[in-house]
Each structure stands twice: as C-alpha cells, then as structure tokens.
Amino acid sequence: MVEKTQTIPNVENQYRNRELSWLQFNARVLQEAGDPTVPLIERFRFLGIFSNNLDEFFKVRYATIKRIAEAGKGGRSFLGGISAKDLLEEITQTVIEQQATSLRILSKIETELQKENIYIIDEKEVTPAQSKFISDYFIRKVSPALVTIMIGELEQFPSLKDSAAYLAVKMVMSKEDETFEEKINYALIEIPRIIDRFVVLPPEGDRQYIILLDDLIRHCLQNIFSIFKYKSISAHMIKITRDAELDIDSDLSKSFIDKISKSVKNRSAGDPVRFVYDKSIDQKTLRFLMDKMGIDTTDSIIPGGRYHNRRDYMDFPSLGREDLLYERKDPLPVPGLNLQGSLFEQIAEKDYLLYAPYQSFSYVVKLLREAALDPKVTTIKITIYRLAEVSHIASSLINAAKNGKEVTVQIELQARFDEAANIKYAEQMQSENVRLIFGVSGLKVHCKACLIERIEKEKIKRYAFVSTGNFNESTARIYTDYTLFTSNQKICKEINRVFDFFEVNYKIKKYRHLIVSPHYTRNAIYSLIETEIQNRRNGLSSGIKLKLNSLSDFKMIDKLYEASRAGVEIQLIVRGICCLVPGVKGMSENIKVISIVDKYLEHPRLFIFNNAGSPKMYISSADFMGRNLDNRVEITCPIYNTEIQQELLDTFEISWNDNVKARIVSDKLDNAYRKNSKERLRSQFKLYDYYLDKLNG
C-alpha cells in the first residue's frame, strides 16, 4: 500500500469546492446556449440542459449542504475550506447571476429566431385567428388536464409537486361578488406535464408561430374562472424544488422493490430547497405564497423570469428546420466487426472497441439478441444502471430467458431519478423469470459489464463487454462512451468474479487484471501514479493522461499534486467537477486541465499511464470521486490489444488538441476557451472523421 501523501505546505486553496466547480461546469453549458456559432434551435436545447442540470443540483447537492448547515456543522474539512452556511449563500448568488445571463441569452435567441420567421408570442400578441385556434386547443386538450386549486380559502396550503411549474393567480374581486369574504383571492394552476410545453400555431404565410403552454393558459384565464366576478386577474409562475434524498424503509417484511418504490413516491414530500418566482409578481402575493409554503432563509430564493422549467427547451420543436439544427451524422460501423455475421465468432478472434455515438450502439443489442437465440449460450449476466424508456436491452434479456437461458440481472434500483423506470423494468423482468440481484448492502452498483457463457467444444467459453456508460440506446446517441468487446478468458473470468461478489459479498475476491471498487481502485490508482513518479526520478519516460467526468477526491488530488512536484507531466480532460487547482507553482505546475462541452455529452473514463514507454491503459465506469473509489462497485478494465491502445491514444490526443470547444480549467474560474494559432480542431467533429477514415482506409 502506498503511503498517504502529506499536505502541501504554504499553499492556500489547494482544492476547489465541489459545488462551485459544478456550477462552473453548468456555466460552460450556458456558454453553448450563448454561442452564435451553435445552430439556433440547438441553443434553445442547451438552455434546457442548463435548467435541468440546475434542478438536479438543487435536489441533491444543495439539499445535502442545507442539511449540513441545519445540523449546525461547519463542513469546512470536506467542502474545500468553506462553511456550509457561506456555501449556500454563494451558490444562491452564483445561480441568480447565471439565471440572469440565461434570460439575456433567451432574449437574444428569440430575436435571432424572428430573423428566421419564427415567432414565440405571448397571450397579449395573439391575433383573432390564433385566438380561435387556442380556444379550441384549450377546450380539447388542456382543460381536461388542468388542476386548479383555490388556495385563498384553504386552511392548509396544498403540497406542491417537486419541480412542477405553477401559475399563481391573483384575483381582485368585484364588490358585487359574494363568493369570497376576501376581496383578493388566490389560486394555483399546475402546468400539465403530459402536454407539450410548446404549442405550434397555424403558420401565416412564411411565418411560423409558437406559444408556450403557460401563455396559452393565461389567454384562457377567463374561461377557467368564468364563475367569478373579478375586476382584474393576473398570473405569475412559481416553482419549488425539493430535497431528493431517498428515505429507505427499514421494514424487513417488505421487498426491496417495494421499499424503493415507496421511497420514490415519498420524495414528492421532501423539504423545499429552492423557490423560483417571476420577479414581476407583486410583493403581497409573493409574501402570501412564501408564508403559506414555509419557505425559510436556508432555502435558495431565486427571482427569475416569466417562465420557469426551462428544461422543457430541450424538447423545443424542430419545425422542419434542419438548417437550424446540428447536421445529422449516422453512427458508423466498427471496422472489421460485421453486424450481418455472428458477433461471437468475430469477437473470439480479437477484441473490438466501440466508441458511441460516433459508432453504432447496435452492436451491443445485436450481441444480446444473438445470445438470446444461440443454442450454445447457456448464461447471460449483466449489470443495469439506467435503461432507455423503451429498452431493446431489456427485451433481449427477456427473450433469452424465454429461450431457456439462465439470465441474471444486477439492477441498481437507486440510480438517481431513474428509480421508477428501473422498478418498472425489474418487475417486468422478474415476471418473465429473469433472475434479479439488487446489489450489495451499502454499495451502489455502478459498473457496466455483461458476461455471456457459451458451450464450445464441450467447454464453457466466456464472452464479455465492458463499458464506461450505461447500456441505454437513447443516451448512446448523445453520450460519448467506450465499450470493449472481448473473449479474453482472463478478463472474462474476473468479470464473473464480480458477479459472484454480488451474490456472496462477504468474500472479497482477488483480481490480477481488473481494478474493482470499492476494495482495490484507490490503492491501484495510487500505485500507478507512484510508478510514474519513480520513473520520472529514475530518468525514465513518464506521464499521465486522464479523461474523467469528475475529479473531487482530495486524497487522489494530493497524489496527482505529488506527481506534479516530481516533474510528471499530467494532462486531464475533466468534463464536470474539478476540485484540483492546476498550474500552481510548487503544487501543480505540471498539471494542465481542459473541459470540453459540445454537441455530445463527454462521458468516458480513460486512464493512460506512460509506464516507461510501455503504456498501461484502462477504460472505467469510475470517476475520481470518493463515492466511486470507496462506496460503489466499479470496474476499471485494462486494454491489452495494441491496436485498441493506439485508438484510445489517438482519441485522447484529438480531444486534448481541441481549440474550438475546449475550455481551460484554471484558478481564474473564467471558462476561457483555449485559443491558439493552430488549425481549428473541434474534437467531436474530428473524431467522427477519424472513424470515417478508419473505415475508408
């Protein structure tokens, strides 16, 4: 075991705070929305991603910090030197500034859309012809789905749904109205989630018109409240975000599925952590709502624009305008791996690497479908973390079980925000005789692996695929991830040991090839870094190249600092959280960090260690975060095939040399784009061309 590295002397701010670093990542997403070179409708969608990210951040991270603050704990030791209370205030201020930026960007995008004859109108801009269409649409589709609550007369305020958008309606009653004692009354209208947020109106000539569902409802307020006599009526949007932590029932008589299902349902009653409101709402209405909802000073109170739940912009209609979208590029085949032939026969000959979405995810589904039908296949074992809404993976596994294969699925029911979907699939697979394992007590199973056993020449031969991302057809179109297909029996044998650990987890398995969390990853990575340190000191070639989603573990950062001080050159591509501070003399001057945010979500974990010129390379499901190293089951898989090693090195270098969408991560926290005099290189576009050249070469 490598000795624990000592704290670096005389250097302030050794670590960035995790939450503030994450907000910097979300600012990079917002940069994409504001980038005039990004197609217009795609810019809308980046605004939606920015908003959706914020929702999840408040449900999980802000809620956690709030609990620390309410418990009276400072939290400085694991919050990067800032107290929980101060951190809450800084988060709120940062988010207010980012929200203001997002509103300015939204206004610019809408102005640009008008130049393309696309108009987003509100209820005051509706023409008589559009009004007739809207009234009919409201009666047919919207009115039956509306939930309207008269809150002025209620003794107990209703519990608002997490992240749902509501119109807070204020009515100033006429003198002759005797319905209410109060002359000012209030109602809440829940914006239905089952109806598209953007309603496309009939075109007029070359012009296309869209109205948001919120404004369509505002236009029809008279229809909703026609039984009341009021002098004036107004509606302003509000939204509440709740703590998303699951409270797992300890009742031993209940199944694990039942416990998680109940906990997910109870999540809607979690404590509020963020309240967003239309800043043009009158103060009396705002105070009334906040008092009734019990919003207090530890909650994040965000004055916003007219519209909330801008995450819905992720589904902004395309309107048939392909010229306002990214050019569609079909996923490429993997060179030498023929979907028309038997994948087993081909993988038996050599390993293959799939890099989605540049290459087709169909190979994963095809291999499972082939396994489901192949009479030689006896067993399929797979881990599942997040499935697509309509999952061909799940249907293939069920098909295999129907054909008499022994199918074992380790499904993670506590995959954040996908619990309900996984419960649905777990129940479906269970009813079809698929054997389910619900993980290891106290550990999430986050690794992505599948093992298939086949009888060949009267012996069991194993095949496997291991991935850096989920076995999910939907996300495979927008997340970049590596998947290794292999019949290396040593690796396959150790993947089987991981599945054995799920069943008998009081026995800790040993591995010579795989690096497996929670027992081995931390020390194995320490050891690999230490080898680079010793090689550098001994005059041998050294270097570390890492591609990660997040880097937040302080001890791992200390080890990288130690390598930097020894003179090891370290290149880091970190998409999201980066608590490491690069480029500080005496601490990290040999570490450079970039982050790439572009068309696709960068998701692979790739580790490359120079190893005195004989590189050691790994793909992994694990980031360098405490939870991945110590509290989850993760697989880091070695790459032995030299062709694939070169491919991984090539793809890393293409990403590292990006000078269009790469941002420099530095102590300035300004998300500055990397600019240089070299030829423009946009890595995600270049990677597609790289694989296209491989096919044509």
XYZ file of C-alpha atoms in Angstrom:
697
model
C 0.000 0.000 0.000
C 1.281 3.453 -0.941
C 1.887 5.795 1.967
C -0.568 8.639 2.370
C 0.770 11.831 0.801
C 1.316 14.797 3.072
C -0.498 18.105 2.850
C 1.261 20.629 0.644
C 2.814 23.396 2.771
C 2.242 27.136 2.324
C -0.317 26.869 -0.469
C -3.767 28.318 0.076
C -6.853 26.983 -1.708
C -5.443 23.570 -2.565
C -8.898 22.400 -3.639
C -11.849 23.936 -5.406
C -15.190 23.483 -3.708
C -17.120 20.724 -5.430
C -20.445 22.580 -5.692
C -18.922 25.790 -7.014
C -16.866 23.785 -9.504
C -20.048 22.090 -10.706
C -21.684 25.490 -11.202
C -18.683 26.409 -13.376
C -19.414 23.312 -15.479
C -23.047 24.366 -15.860
C -21.809 27.813 -16.897
C -19.996 26.040 -19.761
C -23.320 24.517 -20.825
C -24.786 28.028 -20.738
C -21.900 29.211 -22.916
C -23.095 26.793 -25.599
C -26.568 28.360 -25.438
C -24.985 31.765 -25.923
C -22.594 30.710 -28.716
C -23.760 32.261 -32.018
C -21.955 29.526 -33.977
C -24.243 26.866 -32.455
C -27.416 26.296 -34.537
C -30.340 28.330 -33.170
C -32.667 25.535 -32.078
C -29.725 23.657 -30.537
C -29.018 26.787 -28.472
C -32.540 26.561 -27.075
C -31.845 22.962 -26.139
C -28.642 23.876 -24.304
C -30.733 26.333 -22.266
C -32.953 23.389 -21.393
C -29.959 21.263 -20.354
C -28.656 24.137 -18.205
C -32.021 24.410 -16.439
C -32.445 20.653 -15.996
C -28.929 20.419 -14.543
C -29.790 23.130 -12.013
C -32.943 21.304 -10.946
C -30.986 18.133 -10.180
C -28.222 20.128 -8.475
C -30.670 21.681 -6.025
C -32.495 18.409 -5.382
C -29.270 16.624 -4.458
C -26.222 18.780 -3.762
C -27.838 21.955 -2.415
C -30.149 19.798 -0.289
C -27.146 17.978 1.178
C -25.355 21.236 2.071
C -28.575 22.557 3.578
C -28.838 19.505 5.865
C -25.233 20.078 6.989
C -25.987 23.734 7.755
C -29.196 22.910 9.629
C -27.329 20.330 11.713
C -25.069 23.129 12.936
C -21.972 21.642 11.311
C -19.393 23.793 9.575
C -18.397 21.201 6.987
C -15.182 23.042 6.075
C -12.993 19.930 6.031
C -14.882 18.281 3.192
C -16.303 21.387 1.487
C -12.902 22.704 0.397
C -12.425 25.202 3.223
C -15.797 26.988 3.074
C -18.551 26.680 5.703
C -21.897 25.150 4.733
C -23.762 28.374 5.548
C -21.425 30.553 3.448
C -21.531 27.998 0.652
C -25.342 28.128 0.499
C -25.186 31.900 0.144
C -22.505 31.753 -2.554
C -24.429 29.116 -4.504
C -27.582 31.240 -4.418
C -25.736 34.346 -5.583
C -23.977 32.445 -8.379
C -27.246 30.910 -9.556
C -29.001 34.303 -9.550
C -26.231 35.664 -11.802
C -26.373 32.623 -14.090
C -30.161 32.841 -14.320
C -29.875 36.492 -15.322
C -27.369 35.502 -18.024
C -29.680 32.743 -19.237
C -32.554 35.233 -19.601
C -30.383 37.550 -21.689
C -29.371 34.603 -23.883
C -33.006 33.530 -24.226
C -33.970 37.007 -25.408
C -31.138 37.012 -27.983
C -32.145 33.587 -29.323
C -35.773 34.690 -29.698
C -34.633 37.793 -31.601
C -32.498 35.628 -33.911
C -35.444 33.278 -34.474
C -37.555 36.196 -35.695
C -34.987 36.750 -38.431
C -35.804 33.158 -39.457
C -39.554 33.973 -39.466
C -40.144 32.010 -36.253
C -42.066 33.944 -33.599
C -42.670 32.963 -29.981
C -45.672 35.017 -28.913
C -47.386 35.556 -25.565
C -51.098 35.890 -24.719
C -51.114 39.627 -25.484
C -49.859 39.126 -29.048
C -52.481 36.596 -30.144
C -54.414 37.500 -33.319
C -58.175 36.805 -33.616
C -57.483 33.808 -35.865
C -54.928 32.414 -33.432
C -57.322 33.056 -30.536
C -59.917 30.784 -32.132
C -57.312 28.006 -32.581
C -56.073 28.463 -28.991
C -59.591 28.368 -27.500
C -60.371 25.157 -29.343
C -56.990 23.627 -28.346
C -57.589 24.619 -24.720
C -61.037 23.031 -24.586
C -59.941 19.801 -26.305
C -56.510 19.174 -24.796
C -55.624 21.482 -21.934
C -58.756 21.982 -19.851
C -59.305 18.251 -19.112
C -55.718 18.017 -17.786
C -55.728 21.154 -15.615
C -55.545 21.019 -11.831
C -56.732 24.340 -10.379
C -56.752 24.904 -6.601
C -58.459 27.860 -4.903
C -55.938 28.496 -2.135
C -57.273 31.723 -0.663
C -59.926 29.924 1.374
C -57.939 26.793 2.290
C -56.809 26.373 5.885
C -53.919 24.137 4.832
C -51.783 25.016 1.840
C -51.533 22.156 -0.688
C -48.213 20.347 -1.099
C -46.690 21.466 -4.378
C -45.047 18.859 -6.581
C -41.289 18.866 -6.887
C -40.098 20.841 -9.927
C -43.610 21.244 -11.315
C -44.429 24.731 -12.613
C -47.479 26.561 -11.276
C -49.262 29.738 -12.243
C -50.037 31.717 -9.084
C -53.269 33.519 -9.924
C -54.370 36.694 -8.118
C -57.967 37.880 -8.482
C -59.136 41.273 -7.261
C -62.840 40.613 -6.690
C -65.675 42.921 -7.685
C -67.828 44.415 -4.943
C -70.901 42.507 -6.114
C -69.093 39.146 -5.879
C -70.134 37.336 -2.698
C -68.281 34.086 -3.342
C -65.366 35.014 -1.092
C -65.113 37.093 2.056
C -61.743 38.417 0.974
C -61.668 40.883 -1.898
C -58.332 39.488 -3.042
C -58.201 35.787 -3.713
C -55.601 33.369 -4.946
C -55.488 30.178 -6.985
C -52.812 27.823 -8.277
C -52.852 26.247 -11.724
C -50.468 23.345 -12.253
C -48.934 23.394 -15.735
C -49.703 19.882 -17.096
C -46.600 17.797 -17.848
C -48.492 15.476 -20.217
C -48.984 18.252 -22.798
C -46.181 19.658 -24.960
C -44.876 22.896 -23.451
C -44.584 24.495 -26.913
C -47.805 24.740 -28.917
C -47.208 25.257 -32.635
C -49.838 27.595 -34.065
C -51.022 27.588 -37.700
C -48.485 29.391 -39.924
C -49.364 32.689 -41.548
C -47.606 32.966 -44.885
C -43.881 32.326 -44.341
C -44.160 32.986 -40.624
C -44.264 30.228 -38.022
C -45.728 30.891 -34.576
C -45.285 29.191 -31.210
C -46.958 29.945 -27.907
C -45.855 28.452 -24.606
C -48.472 26.406 -22.802
C -48.175 28.834 -19.864
C -49.251 31.770 -22.054
C -51.955 29.718 -23.713
C -53.421 29.115 -20.243
C -53.061 32.813 -19.399
C -55.013 33.604 -22.561
C -57.800 31.330 -21.302
C -57.964 32.509 -17.673
C -61.427 33.959 -18.295
C -62.597 30.517 -19.382
C -61.176 28.894 -16.230
C -62.550 31.449 -13.732
C -65.759 32.421 -15.561
C -67.951 31.730 -12.494
C -66.276 34.525 -10.503
C -66.783 38.268 -10.749
C -63.430 39.965 -10.615
C -62.096 43.383 -11.513
C -58.656 42.149 -12.513
C -56.779 38.889 -12.812
C -53.061 38.141 -13.154
C -50.905 35.004 -13.228
C -47.219 34.623 -12.397
C -45.189 31.441 -12.459
C -43.610 29.815 -9.397
C -41.680 26.582 -8.907
C -40.428 24.722 -5.858
C -37.546 22.216 -5.803
C -37.481 19.578 -3.059
C -34.789 17.516 -1.369
C -34.464 14.340 -3.461
C -32.737 12.158 -0.859
C -34.425 8.764 -0.552
C -35.529 7.613 2.900
C -35.398 3.820 2.644
C -37.946 1.933 4.750
C -36.305 -0.471 7.215
C -39.301 -2.836 7.369
C -37.772 -6.291 6.834
C -41.078 -7.754 5.691
C -41.120 -5.631 2.531
C -39.303 -6.473 -0.677
C -36.514 -4.174 -1.792
C -38.586 -3.149 -4.829
C -41.466 -2.146 -2.527
C -39.157 -0.129 -0.268
C -37.588 1.830 -3.127
C -40.989 2.341 -4.763
C -42.451 3.796 -1.565
C -39.395 5.987 -1.050
C -39.639 7.399 -4.595
C -43.305 8.258 -4.002
C -42.414 9.967 -0.715
C -39.743 12.063 -2.464
C -42.508 14.419 -3.634
C -42.978 15.442 0.020
C -39.280 16.236 0.621
C -38.310 19.526 2.228
C -38.184 22.531 -0.130
C -34.670 23.712 -1.008
C -35.284 26.234 -3.813
C -38.123 28.603 -4.612
C -38.104 30.312 -8.012
C -40.607 33.028 -8.848
C -41.399 35.537 -11.571
C -39.664 38.692 -10.369
C -42.567 40.824 -11.672
C -45.009 39.276 -9.171
C -46.386 41.793 -6.677
C -44.849 41.648 -3.203
C -48.114 40.940 -1.387
C -48.730 37.809 -3.447
C -45.110 36.712 -3.008
C -45.244 37.082 0.792
C -48.561 35.222 0.923
C -47.115 32.275 -1.013
C -43.848 32.100 0.914
C -45.605 32.229 4.275
C -48.030 29.512 3.255
C -45.257 27.256 1.887
C -42.917 27.730 4.843
C -40.015 28.981 2.717
C -37.206 29.998 5.085
C -33.808 31.675 4.912
C -31.859 28.433 4.350
C -33.764 27.854 1.114
C -32.450 29.281 -2.130
C -34.890 32.003 -3.195
C -34.344 32.883 -6.861
C -36.103 35.776 -8.601
C -36.485 34.626 -12.175
C -38.180 35.482 -15.432
C -41.698 34.967 -16.694
C -41.119 31.284 -17.468
C -39.670 28.517 -15.295
C -38.940 24.868 -16.069
C -36.824 25.964 -18.985
C -35.604 22.369 -19.047
C -38.543 21.905 -21.440
C -36.499 23.789 -24.044
C -34.617 20.501 -24.505
C -37.718 19.449 -26.471
C -38.155 22.652 -28.459
C -39.879 21.697 -31.736
C -37.710 21.381 -34.830
C -40.378 22.937 -37.093
C -38.871 21.098 -40.052
C -35.908 23.491 -39.959
C -32.951 21.157 -40.407
C -30.817 24.227 -41.156
C -31.249 25.341 -37.523
C -30.057 22.008 -36.113
C -26.745 20.180 -35.995
C -26.092 18.218 -39.148
C -27.227 14.666 -38.627
C -24.448 12.129 -38.882
C -25.299 8.434 -38.853
C -23.288 6.296 -36.420
C -20.528 4.416 -38.205
C -19.840 0.671 -38.175
C -16.886 -0.671 -36.198
C -14.180 -1.637 -38.729
C -13.980 -5.407 -39.126
C -16.995 -6.157 -36.928
C -19.827 -7.237 -39.224
C -23.380 -6.949 -37.902
C -24.541 -9.438 -40.534
C -22.362 -12.273 -39.240
C -22.001 -13.962 -35.852
C -20.513 -11.487 -33.385
C -19.362 -14.379 -31.197
C -17.224 -15.804 -33.987
C -15.682 -12.391 -34.681
C -15.030 -11.473 -31.025
C -13.469 -14.920 -30.498
C -10.736 -13.846 -32.927
C -9.884 -10.428 -31.425
C -11.056 -7.612 -29.151
C -13.088 -4.724 -30.568
C -13.716 -1.224 -29.261
C -16.935 0.710 -29.842
C -16.952 4.486 -29.333
C -20.548 5.732 -29.299
C -22.160 7.832 -30.689
C -19.519 8.059 -33.425
C -20.037 4.332 -33.909
C -23.255 2.382 -33.691
C -24.568 1.115 -30.339
C -26.407 -1.571 -32.330
C -23.516 -3.985 -31.698
C -24.454 -4.215 -28.009
C -28.094 -5.003 -28.780
C -27.125 -7.383 -31.604
C -24.820 -9.411 -29.346
C -27.567 -9.818 -26.727
C -30.114 -10.781 -29.381
C -27.706 -13.303 -30.841
C -27.090 -14.695 -27.337
C -30.844 -14.982 -26.770
C -31.229 -17.247 -29.815
C -27.907 -19.134 -29.849
C -28.448 -22.700 -28.570
C -24.804 -22.803 -27.426
C -25.336 -19.887 -24.994
C -26.282 -21.060 -21.507
C -25.860 -17.997 -19.300
C -26.105 -14.209 -19.517
C -25.128 -11.949 -16.624
C -25.423 -8.165 -16.876
C -25.396 -5.046 -14.712
C -28.024 -2.389 -15.364
C -27.894 1.165 -14.062
C -30.081 3.217 -16.423
C -32.220 1.783 -19.218
C -33.877 3.536 -22.140
C -37.592 4.253 -21.828
C -38.199 1.604 -24.487
C -35.293 -0.751 -23.923
C -34.158 -3.289 -26.525
C -31.625 -4.429 -23.922
C -34.409 -5.459 -21.539
C -36.461 -7.134 -24.280
C -33.399 -9.115 -25.424
C -32.795 -10.355 -21.875
C -36.434 -11.375 -21.524
C -36.211 -13.128 -24.905
C -33.155 -15.035 -23.684
C -34.983 -16.158 -20.532
C -37.928 -17.353 -22.633
C -35.450 -19.430 -24.656
C -34.256 -21.204 -21.528
C -31.070 -19.235 -20.898
C -30.103 -18.545 -17.313
C -30.316 -14.752 -17.225
C -29.073 -12.848 -14.181
C -29.544 -9.089 -13.994
C -27.935 -6.942 -11.338
C -30.224 -3.893 -11.458
C -29.499 -0.758 -9.447
C -32.844 0.416 -8.072
C -31.260 3.502 -6.508
C -29.969 5.048 -9.766
C -30.766 8.687 -9.017
C -34.001 9.890 -10.731
C -34.303 6.627 -12.681
C -35.621 4.584 -9.758
C -39.206 4.446 -11.058
C -38.136 3.323 -14.543
C -35.813 0.653 -13.130
C -38.553 -0.591 -10.800
C -40.869 -0.962 -13.790
C -38.293 -2.989 -15.715
C -37.324 -5.025 -12.638
C -40.926 -6.088 -12.116
C -41.326 -6.876 -15.815
C -38.154 -8.984 -15.962
C -38.972 -10.733 -12.695
C -42.347 -11.807 -14.103
C -40.521 -13.321 -17.114
C -38.214 -15.495 -14.968
C -35.169 -13.269 -15.258
C -33.177 -13.645 -12.069
C -32.647 -10.298 -10.342
C -29.956 -9.225 -7.894
C -30.433 -5.950 -6.054
C -26.846 -5.104 -5.346
C -24.743 -5.079 -2.235
C -25.869 -3.576 1.035
C -24.402 -0.098 1.448
C -22.940 -0.001 -2.083
C -24.382 1.205 -5.354
C -23.504 -0.982 -8.324
C -22.319 1.470 -10.971
C -20.122 -0.768 -13.131
C -21.266 -1.576 -16.670
C -20.493 -5.159 -17.652
C -22.043 -8.164 -19.338
C -20.790 -11.759 -19.294
C -22.050 -14.462 -21.668
C -21.206 -18.162 -21.296
C -21.268 -20.403 -24.364
C -20.555 -24.104 -24.806
C -17.818 -24.593 -27.380
C -16.120 -27.955 -27.924
C -17.830 -29.253 -24.773
C -16.230 -26.498 -22.675
C -17.518 -23.188 -21.342
C -16.129 -20.195 -23.205
C -16.883 -16.726 -21.896
C -17.501 -13.502 -23.802
C -17.939 -10.066 -22.303
C -18.464 -6.423 -22.956
C -17.460 -3.690 -20.533
C -18.422 -0.050 -20.898
C -17.794 3.394 -19.483
C -21.504 4.223 -19.849
C -24.974 2.785 -19.451
C -26.487 0.124 -21.669
C -29.038 2.616 -22.914
C -29.940 3.079 -26.566
C -31.260 6.623 -26.033
C -28.254 8.090 -24.222
C -25.892 6.253 -26.591
C -26.965 8.755 -29.256
C -25.832 11.771 -27.220
C -23.273 10.462 -24.643
C -19.748 9.599 -25.744
C -18.680 6.240 -24.258
C -16.269 3.381 -24.906
C -17.364 -0.268 -24.909
C -14.872 -3.128 -25.130
C -15.957 -6.481 -26.611
C -13.622 -9.278 -25.563
C -13.228 -13.021 -25.274
C -10.025 -12.710 -23.238
C -10.686 -15.541 -20.810
C -8.623 -13.984 -18.012
C -10.676 -10.783 -18.106
C -13.940 -12.692 -18.520
C -13.108 -14.917 -15.543
C -12.603 -11.843 -13.370
C -15.846 -10.230 -14.571
C -17.528 -13.443 -13.438
C -15.918 -12.933 -10.011
C -17.596 -9.533 -9.797
C -20.963 -11.211 -10.332
C -20.028 -13.795 -7.680
C -19.338 -10.885 -5.309
C -22.897 -9.628 -5.841
C -24.175 -12.968 -4.573
C -21.676 -13.683 -1.806
C -20.399 -10.259 -0.825
C -18.783 -11.194 2.470
C -15.987 -12.773 0.412
C -13.643 -10.232 -1.143
C -12.379 -11.518 -4.487
C -8.862 -11.031 -5.838
C -8.091 -9.713 -9.307
C -4.935 -9.609 -11.436
C -6.384 -7.757 -14.401
C -9.490 -5.803 -13.451
C -9.356 -2.990 -10.906
C -12.543 -3.190 -8.857
C -14.108 -0.753 -6.399
C -14.661 -0.492 -3.509
C -11.749 -2.695 -2.402
C -8.931 -2.033 -4.859
C -9.369 1.035 -7.068
C -7.974 3.715 -4.784
C -4.727 1.905 -3.969
C -4.338 0.581 -7.526
C -4.528 4.101 -8.965
C -2.163 5.380 -6.252
C 0.283 2.642 -7.263
C 0.049 3.509 -10.974
C 0.709 7.184 -10.190
C 3.587 6.213 -7.890
C 5.182 4.216 -10.721
C 5.143 7.356 -12.878
C 6.778 9.310 -10.028
C 9.542 6.728 -9.637
C 10.084 6.508 -13.408
C 10.486 10.262 -13.580
C 13.002 10.227 -10.707
C 14.918 7.423 -12.408
C 15.180 9.305 -15.694
C 12.653 7.100 -17.492
C 9.771 8.396 -19.582
C 6.658 9.214 -17.589
C 3.284 10.868 -17.989
C -0.374 10.598 -17.049
C -3.361 11.232 -19.301
C -6.825 11.031 -17.745
C -10.276 11.624 -19.160
C -12.927 11.903 -16.448
C -16.381 13.248 -15.743
C -15.418 14.446 -12.270
C -12.328 14.809 -10.078
C -13.224 15.644 -6.488
C -11.434 13.197 -4.173
C -8.934 15.237 -2.143
C -6.568 12.316 -1.443
C -6.415 11.419 -5.129
C -5.775 15.074 -5.932
C -2.934 15.091 -3.372
C -1.363 12.129 -5.163
C -1.564 13.937 -8.507
C -0.011 17.013 -6.858
C 2.826 14.786 -5.625
C 3.378 13.510 -9.167
C 3.406 17.064 -10.482
C 6.012 18.115 -7.926
C 8.142 15.161 -9.040
C 8.029 16.511 -12.608
C 5.444 14.121 -14.105
C 3.526 15.820 -16.930
C -0.206 15.331 -16.344
C -2.942 16.025 -18.887
C -6.524 15.996 -17.592
C -9.734 16.264 -19.600
C -12.471 16.729 -16.993
C -15.988 17.431 -18.212
C -17.592 18.486 -14.935
C -16.417 18.900 -11.362
C -12.685 19.528 -10.952
C -11.570 20.261 -7.390
C -7.902 20.102 -8.431
C -6.259 23.515 -8.945
C -3.799 23.282 -11.876
C -0.780 25.400 -12.721
C 0.202 26.479 -9.181
C 3.960 26.693 -8.652
C 5.210 24.248 -6.034
C 1.977 22.306 -6.183
C 0.599 21.627 -9.649
C 2.679 23.443 -12.258
C 2.959 20.255 -14.353
C -0.805 19.678 -14.478
C -2.963 21.040 -17.291
C -6.745 20.666 -17.319
C -9.289 21.266 -20.057
C -13.031 20.680 -20.249
C -14.974 20.036 -23.442
C -18.667 20.869 -23.768
C -20.141 20.443 -27.243
C -22.821 18.653 -29.243
C -22.432 15.400 -27.281
C -22.043 14.874 -23.541
C -18.463 13.772 -22.840
C -18.835 10.671 -20.654
C -15.906 8.193 -20.988
C -13.374 7.491 -18.264
C -9.993 6.728 -19.795
C -6.724 6.275 -17.849
C -3.363 6.234 -19.662
C -0.092 5.776 -17.747
C 3.176 6.077 -19.688
C 4.856 3.272 -17.713
C 8.381 3.976 -19.072
C 7.191 3.778 -22.682
C 5.045 0.628 -22.317
C 1.687 2.304 -21.674
C -0.905 0.886 -19.321
C -4.407 1.827 -20.460
C -7.798 1.350 -18.851
C -11.417 2.224 -19.529
C -13.562 2.602 -16.448
C -17.000 3.282 -15.024
C -15.368 5.181 -12.140
C -14.588 8.845 -11.753
C -12.062 10.065 -9.206
C -14.702 10.787 -6.597
C -14.928 9.348 -3.110
C -18.171 7.551 -3.911
C -16.692 5.803 -6.982
C -13.494 4.812 -5.227
C -14.904 3.710 -1.859
C -18.691 3.325 -1.928
C -19.649 1.795 -5.248
C -18.945 -1.318 -7.252
C -16.947 -0.137 -10.271
C -14.876 -1.902 -12.917
C -11.721 -0.481 -14.440
C -10.748 -2.720 -17.327
C -7.245 -2.996 -18.871
C -6.792 -2.707 -22.621
C -4.261 -5.231 -23.909
C -4.882 -5.114 -27.664
C -2.222 -2.825 -29.158
C -4.469 -1.604 -31.986
C -7.109 -0.529 -29.483
C -4.430 1.057 -27.308
C -3.373 3.187 -30.277
C -7.004 4.053 -30.972
C -7.503 5.211 -27.371
C -4.325 7.268 -27.525
C -5.442 8.814 -30.826
C -8.892 9.728 -29.490
C -7.389 11.243 -26.340
C -4.973 13.354 -28.381
C -7.758 14.566 -30.669
C -9.731 15.696 -27.629
C -6.634 17.209 -25.986
C -5.850 19.286 -29.081
C -9.365 20.770 -29.318
C -9.094 24.539 -29.784
C -12.762 25.274 -30.531
C -14.814 23.758 -27.709
C -12.117 23.137 -25.083
C -12.170 25.430 -22.052
C -9.100 25.909 -19.881
C -9.733 24.982 -16.251
C -7.661 27.402 -14.181
C -7.630 29.351 -10.945
C -9.307 32.252 -12.791
C -12.596 30.297 -12.995
C -13.490 32.143 -16.206
C -14.149 29.161 -18.513
C -11.879 30.744 -21.145
C -11.858 28.956 -24.483
C -8.498 27.556 -25.493
C -7.297 29.634 -28.442
C -4.072 29.134 -30.385
C -2.594 29.674 -33.830
C -3.010 26.043 -34.860
C -5.565 24.902 -37.424
C -9.102 24.821 -35.946
C -9.801 21.441 -34.382
C -13.256 20.678 -32.989
C -12.659 17.327 -31.368
C -16.147 15.824 -31.587
C -16.337 16.561 -35.308
C -12.741 15.414 -35.819
C -13.418 12.130 -34.009
C -16.224 11.306 -36.433
C -13.853 11.986 -39.324
C -11.194 9.840 -37.619
C -13.517 6.828 -37.563
C -14.736 7.551 -41.075
C -11.112 7.496 -42.257
C -10.601 4.159 -40.471
C -13.455 2.680 -42.481
C -12.190 4.078 -45.762
C -8.570 3.237 -45.032
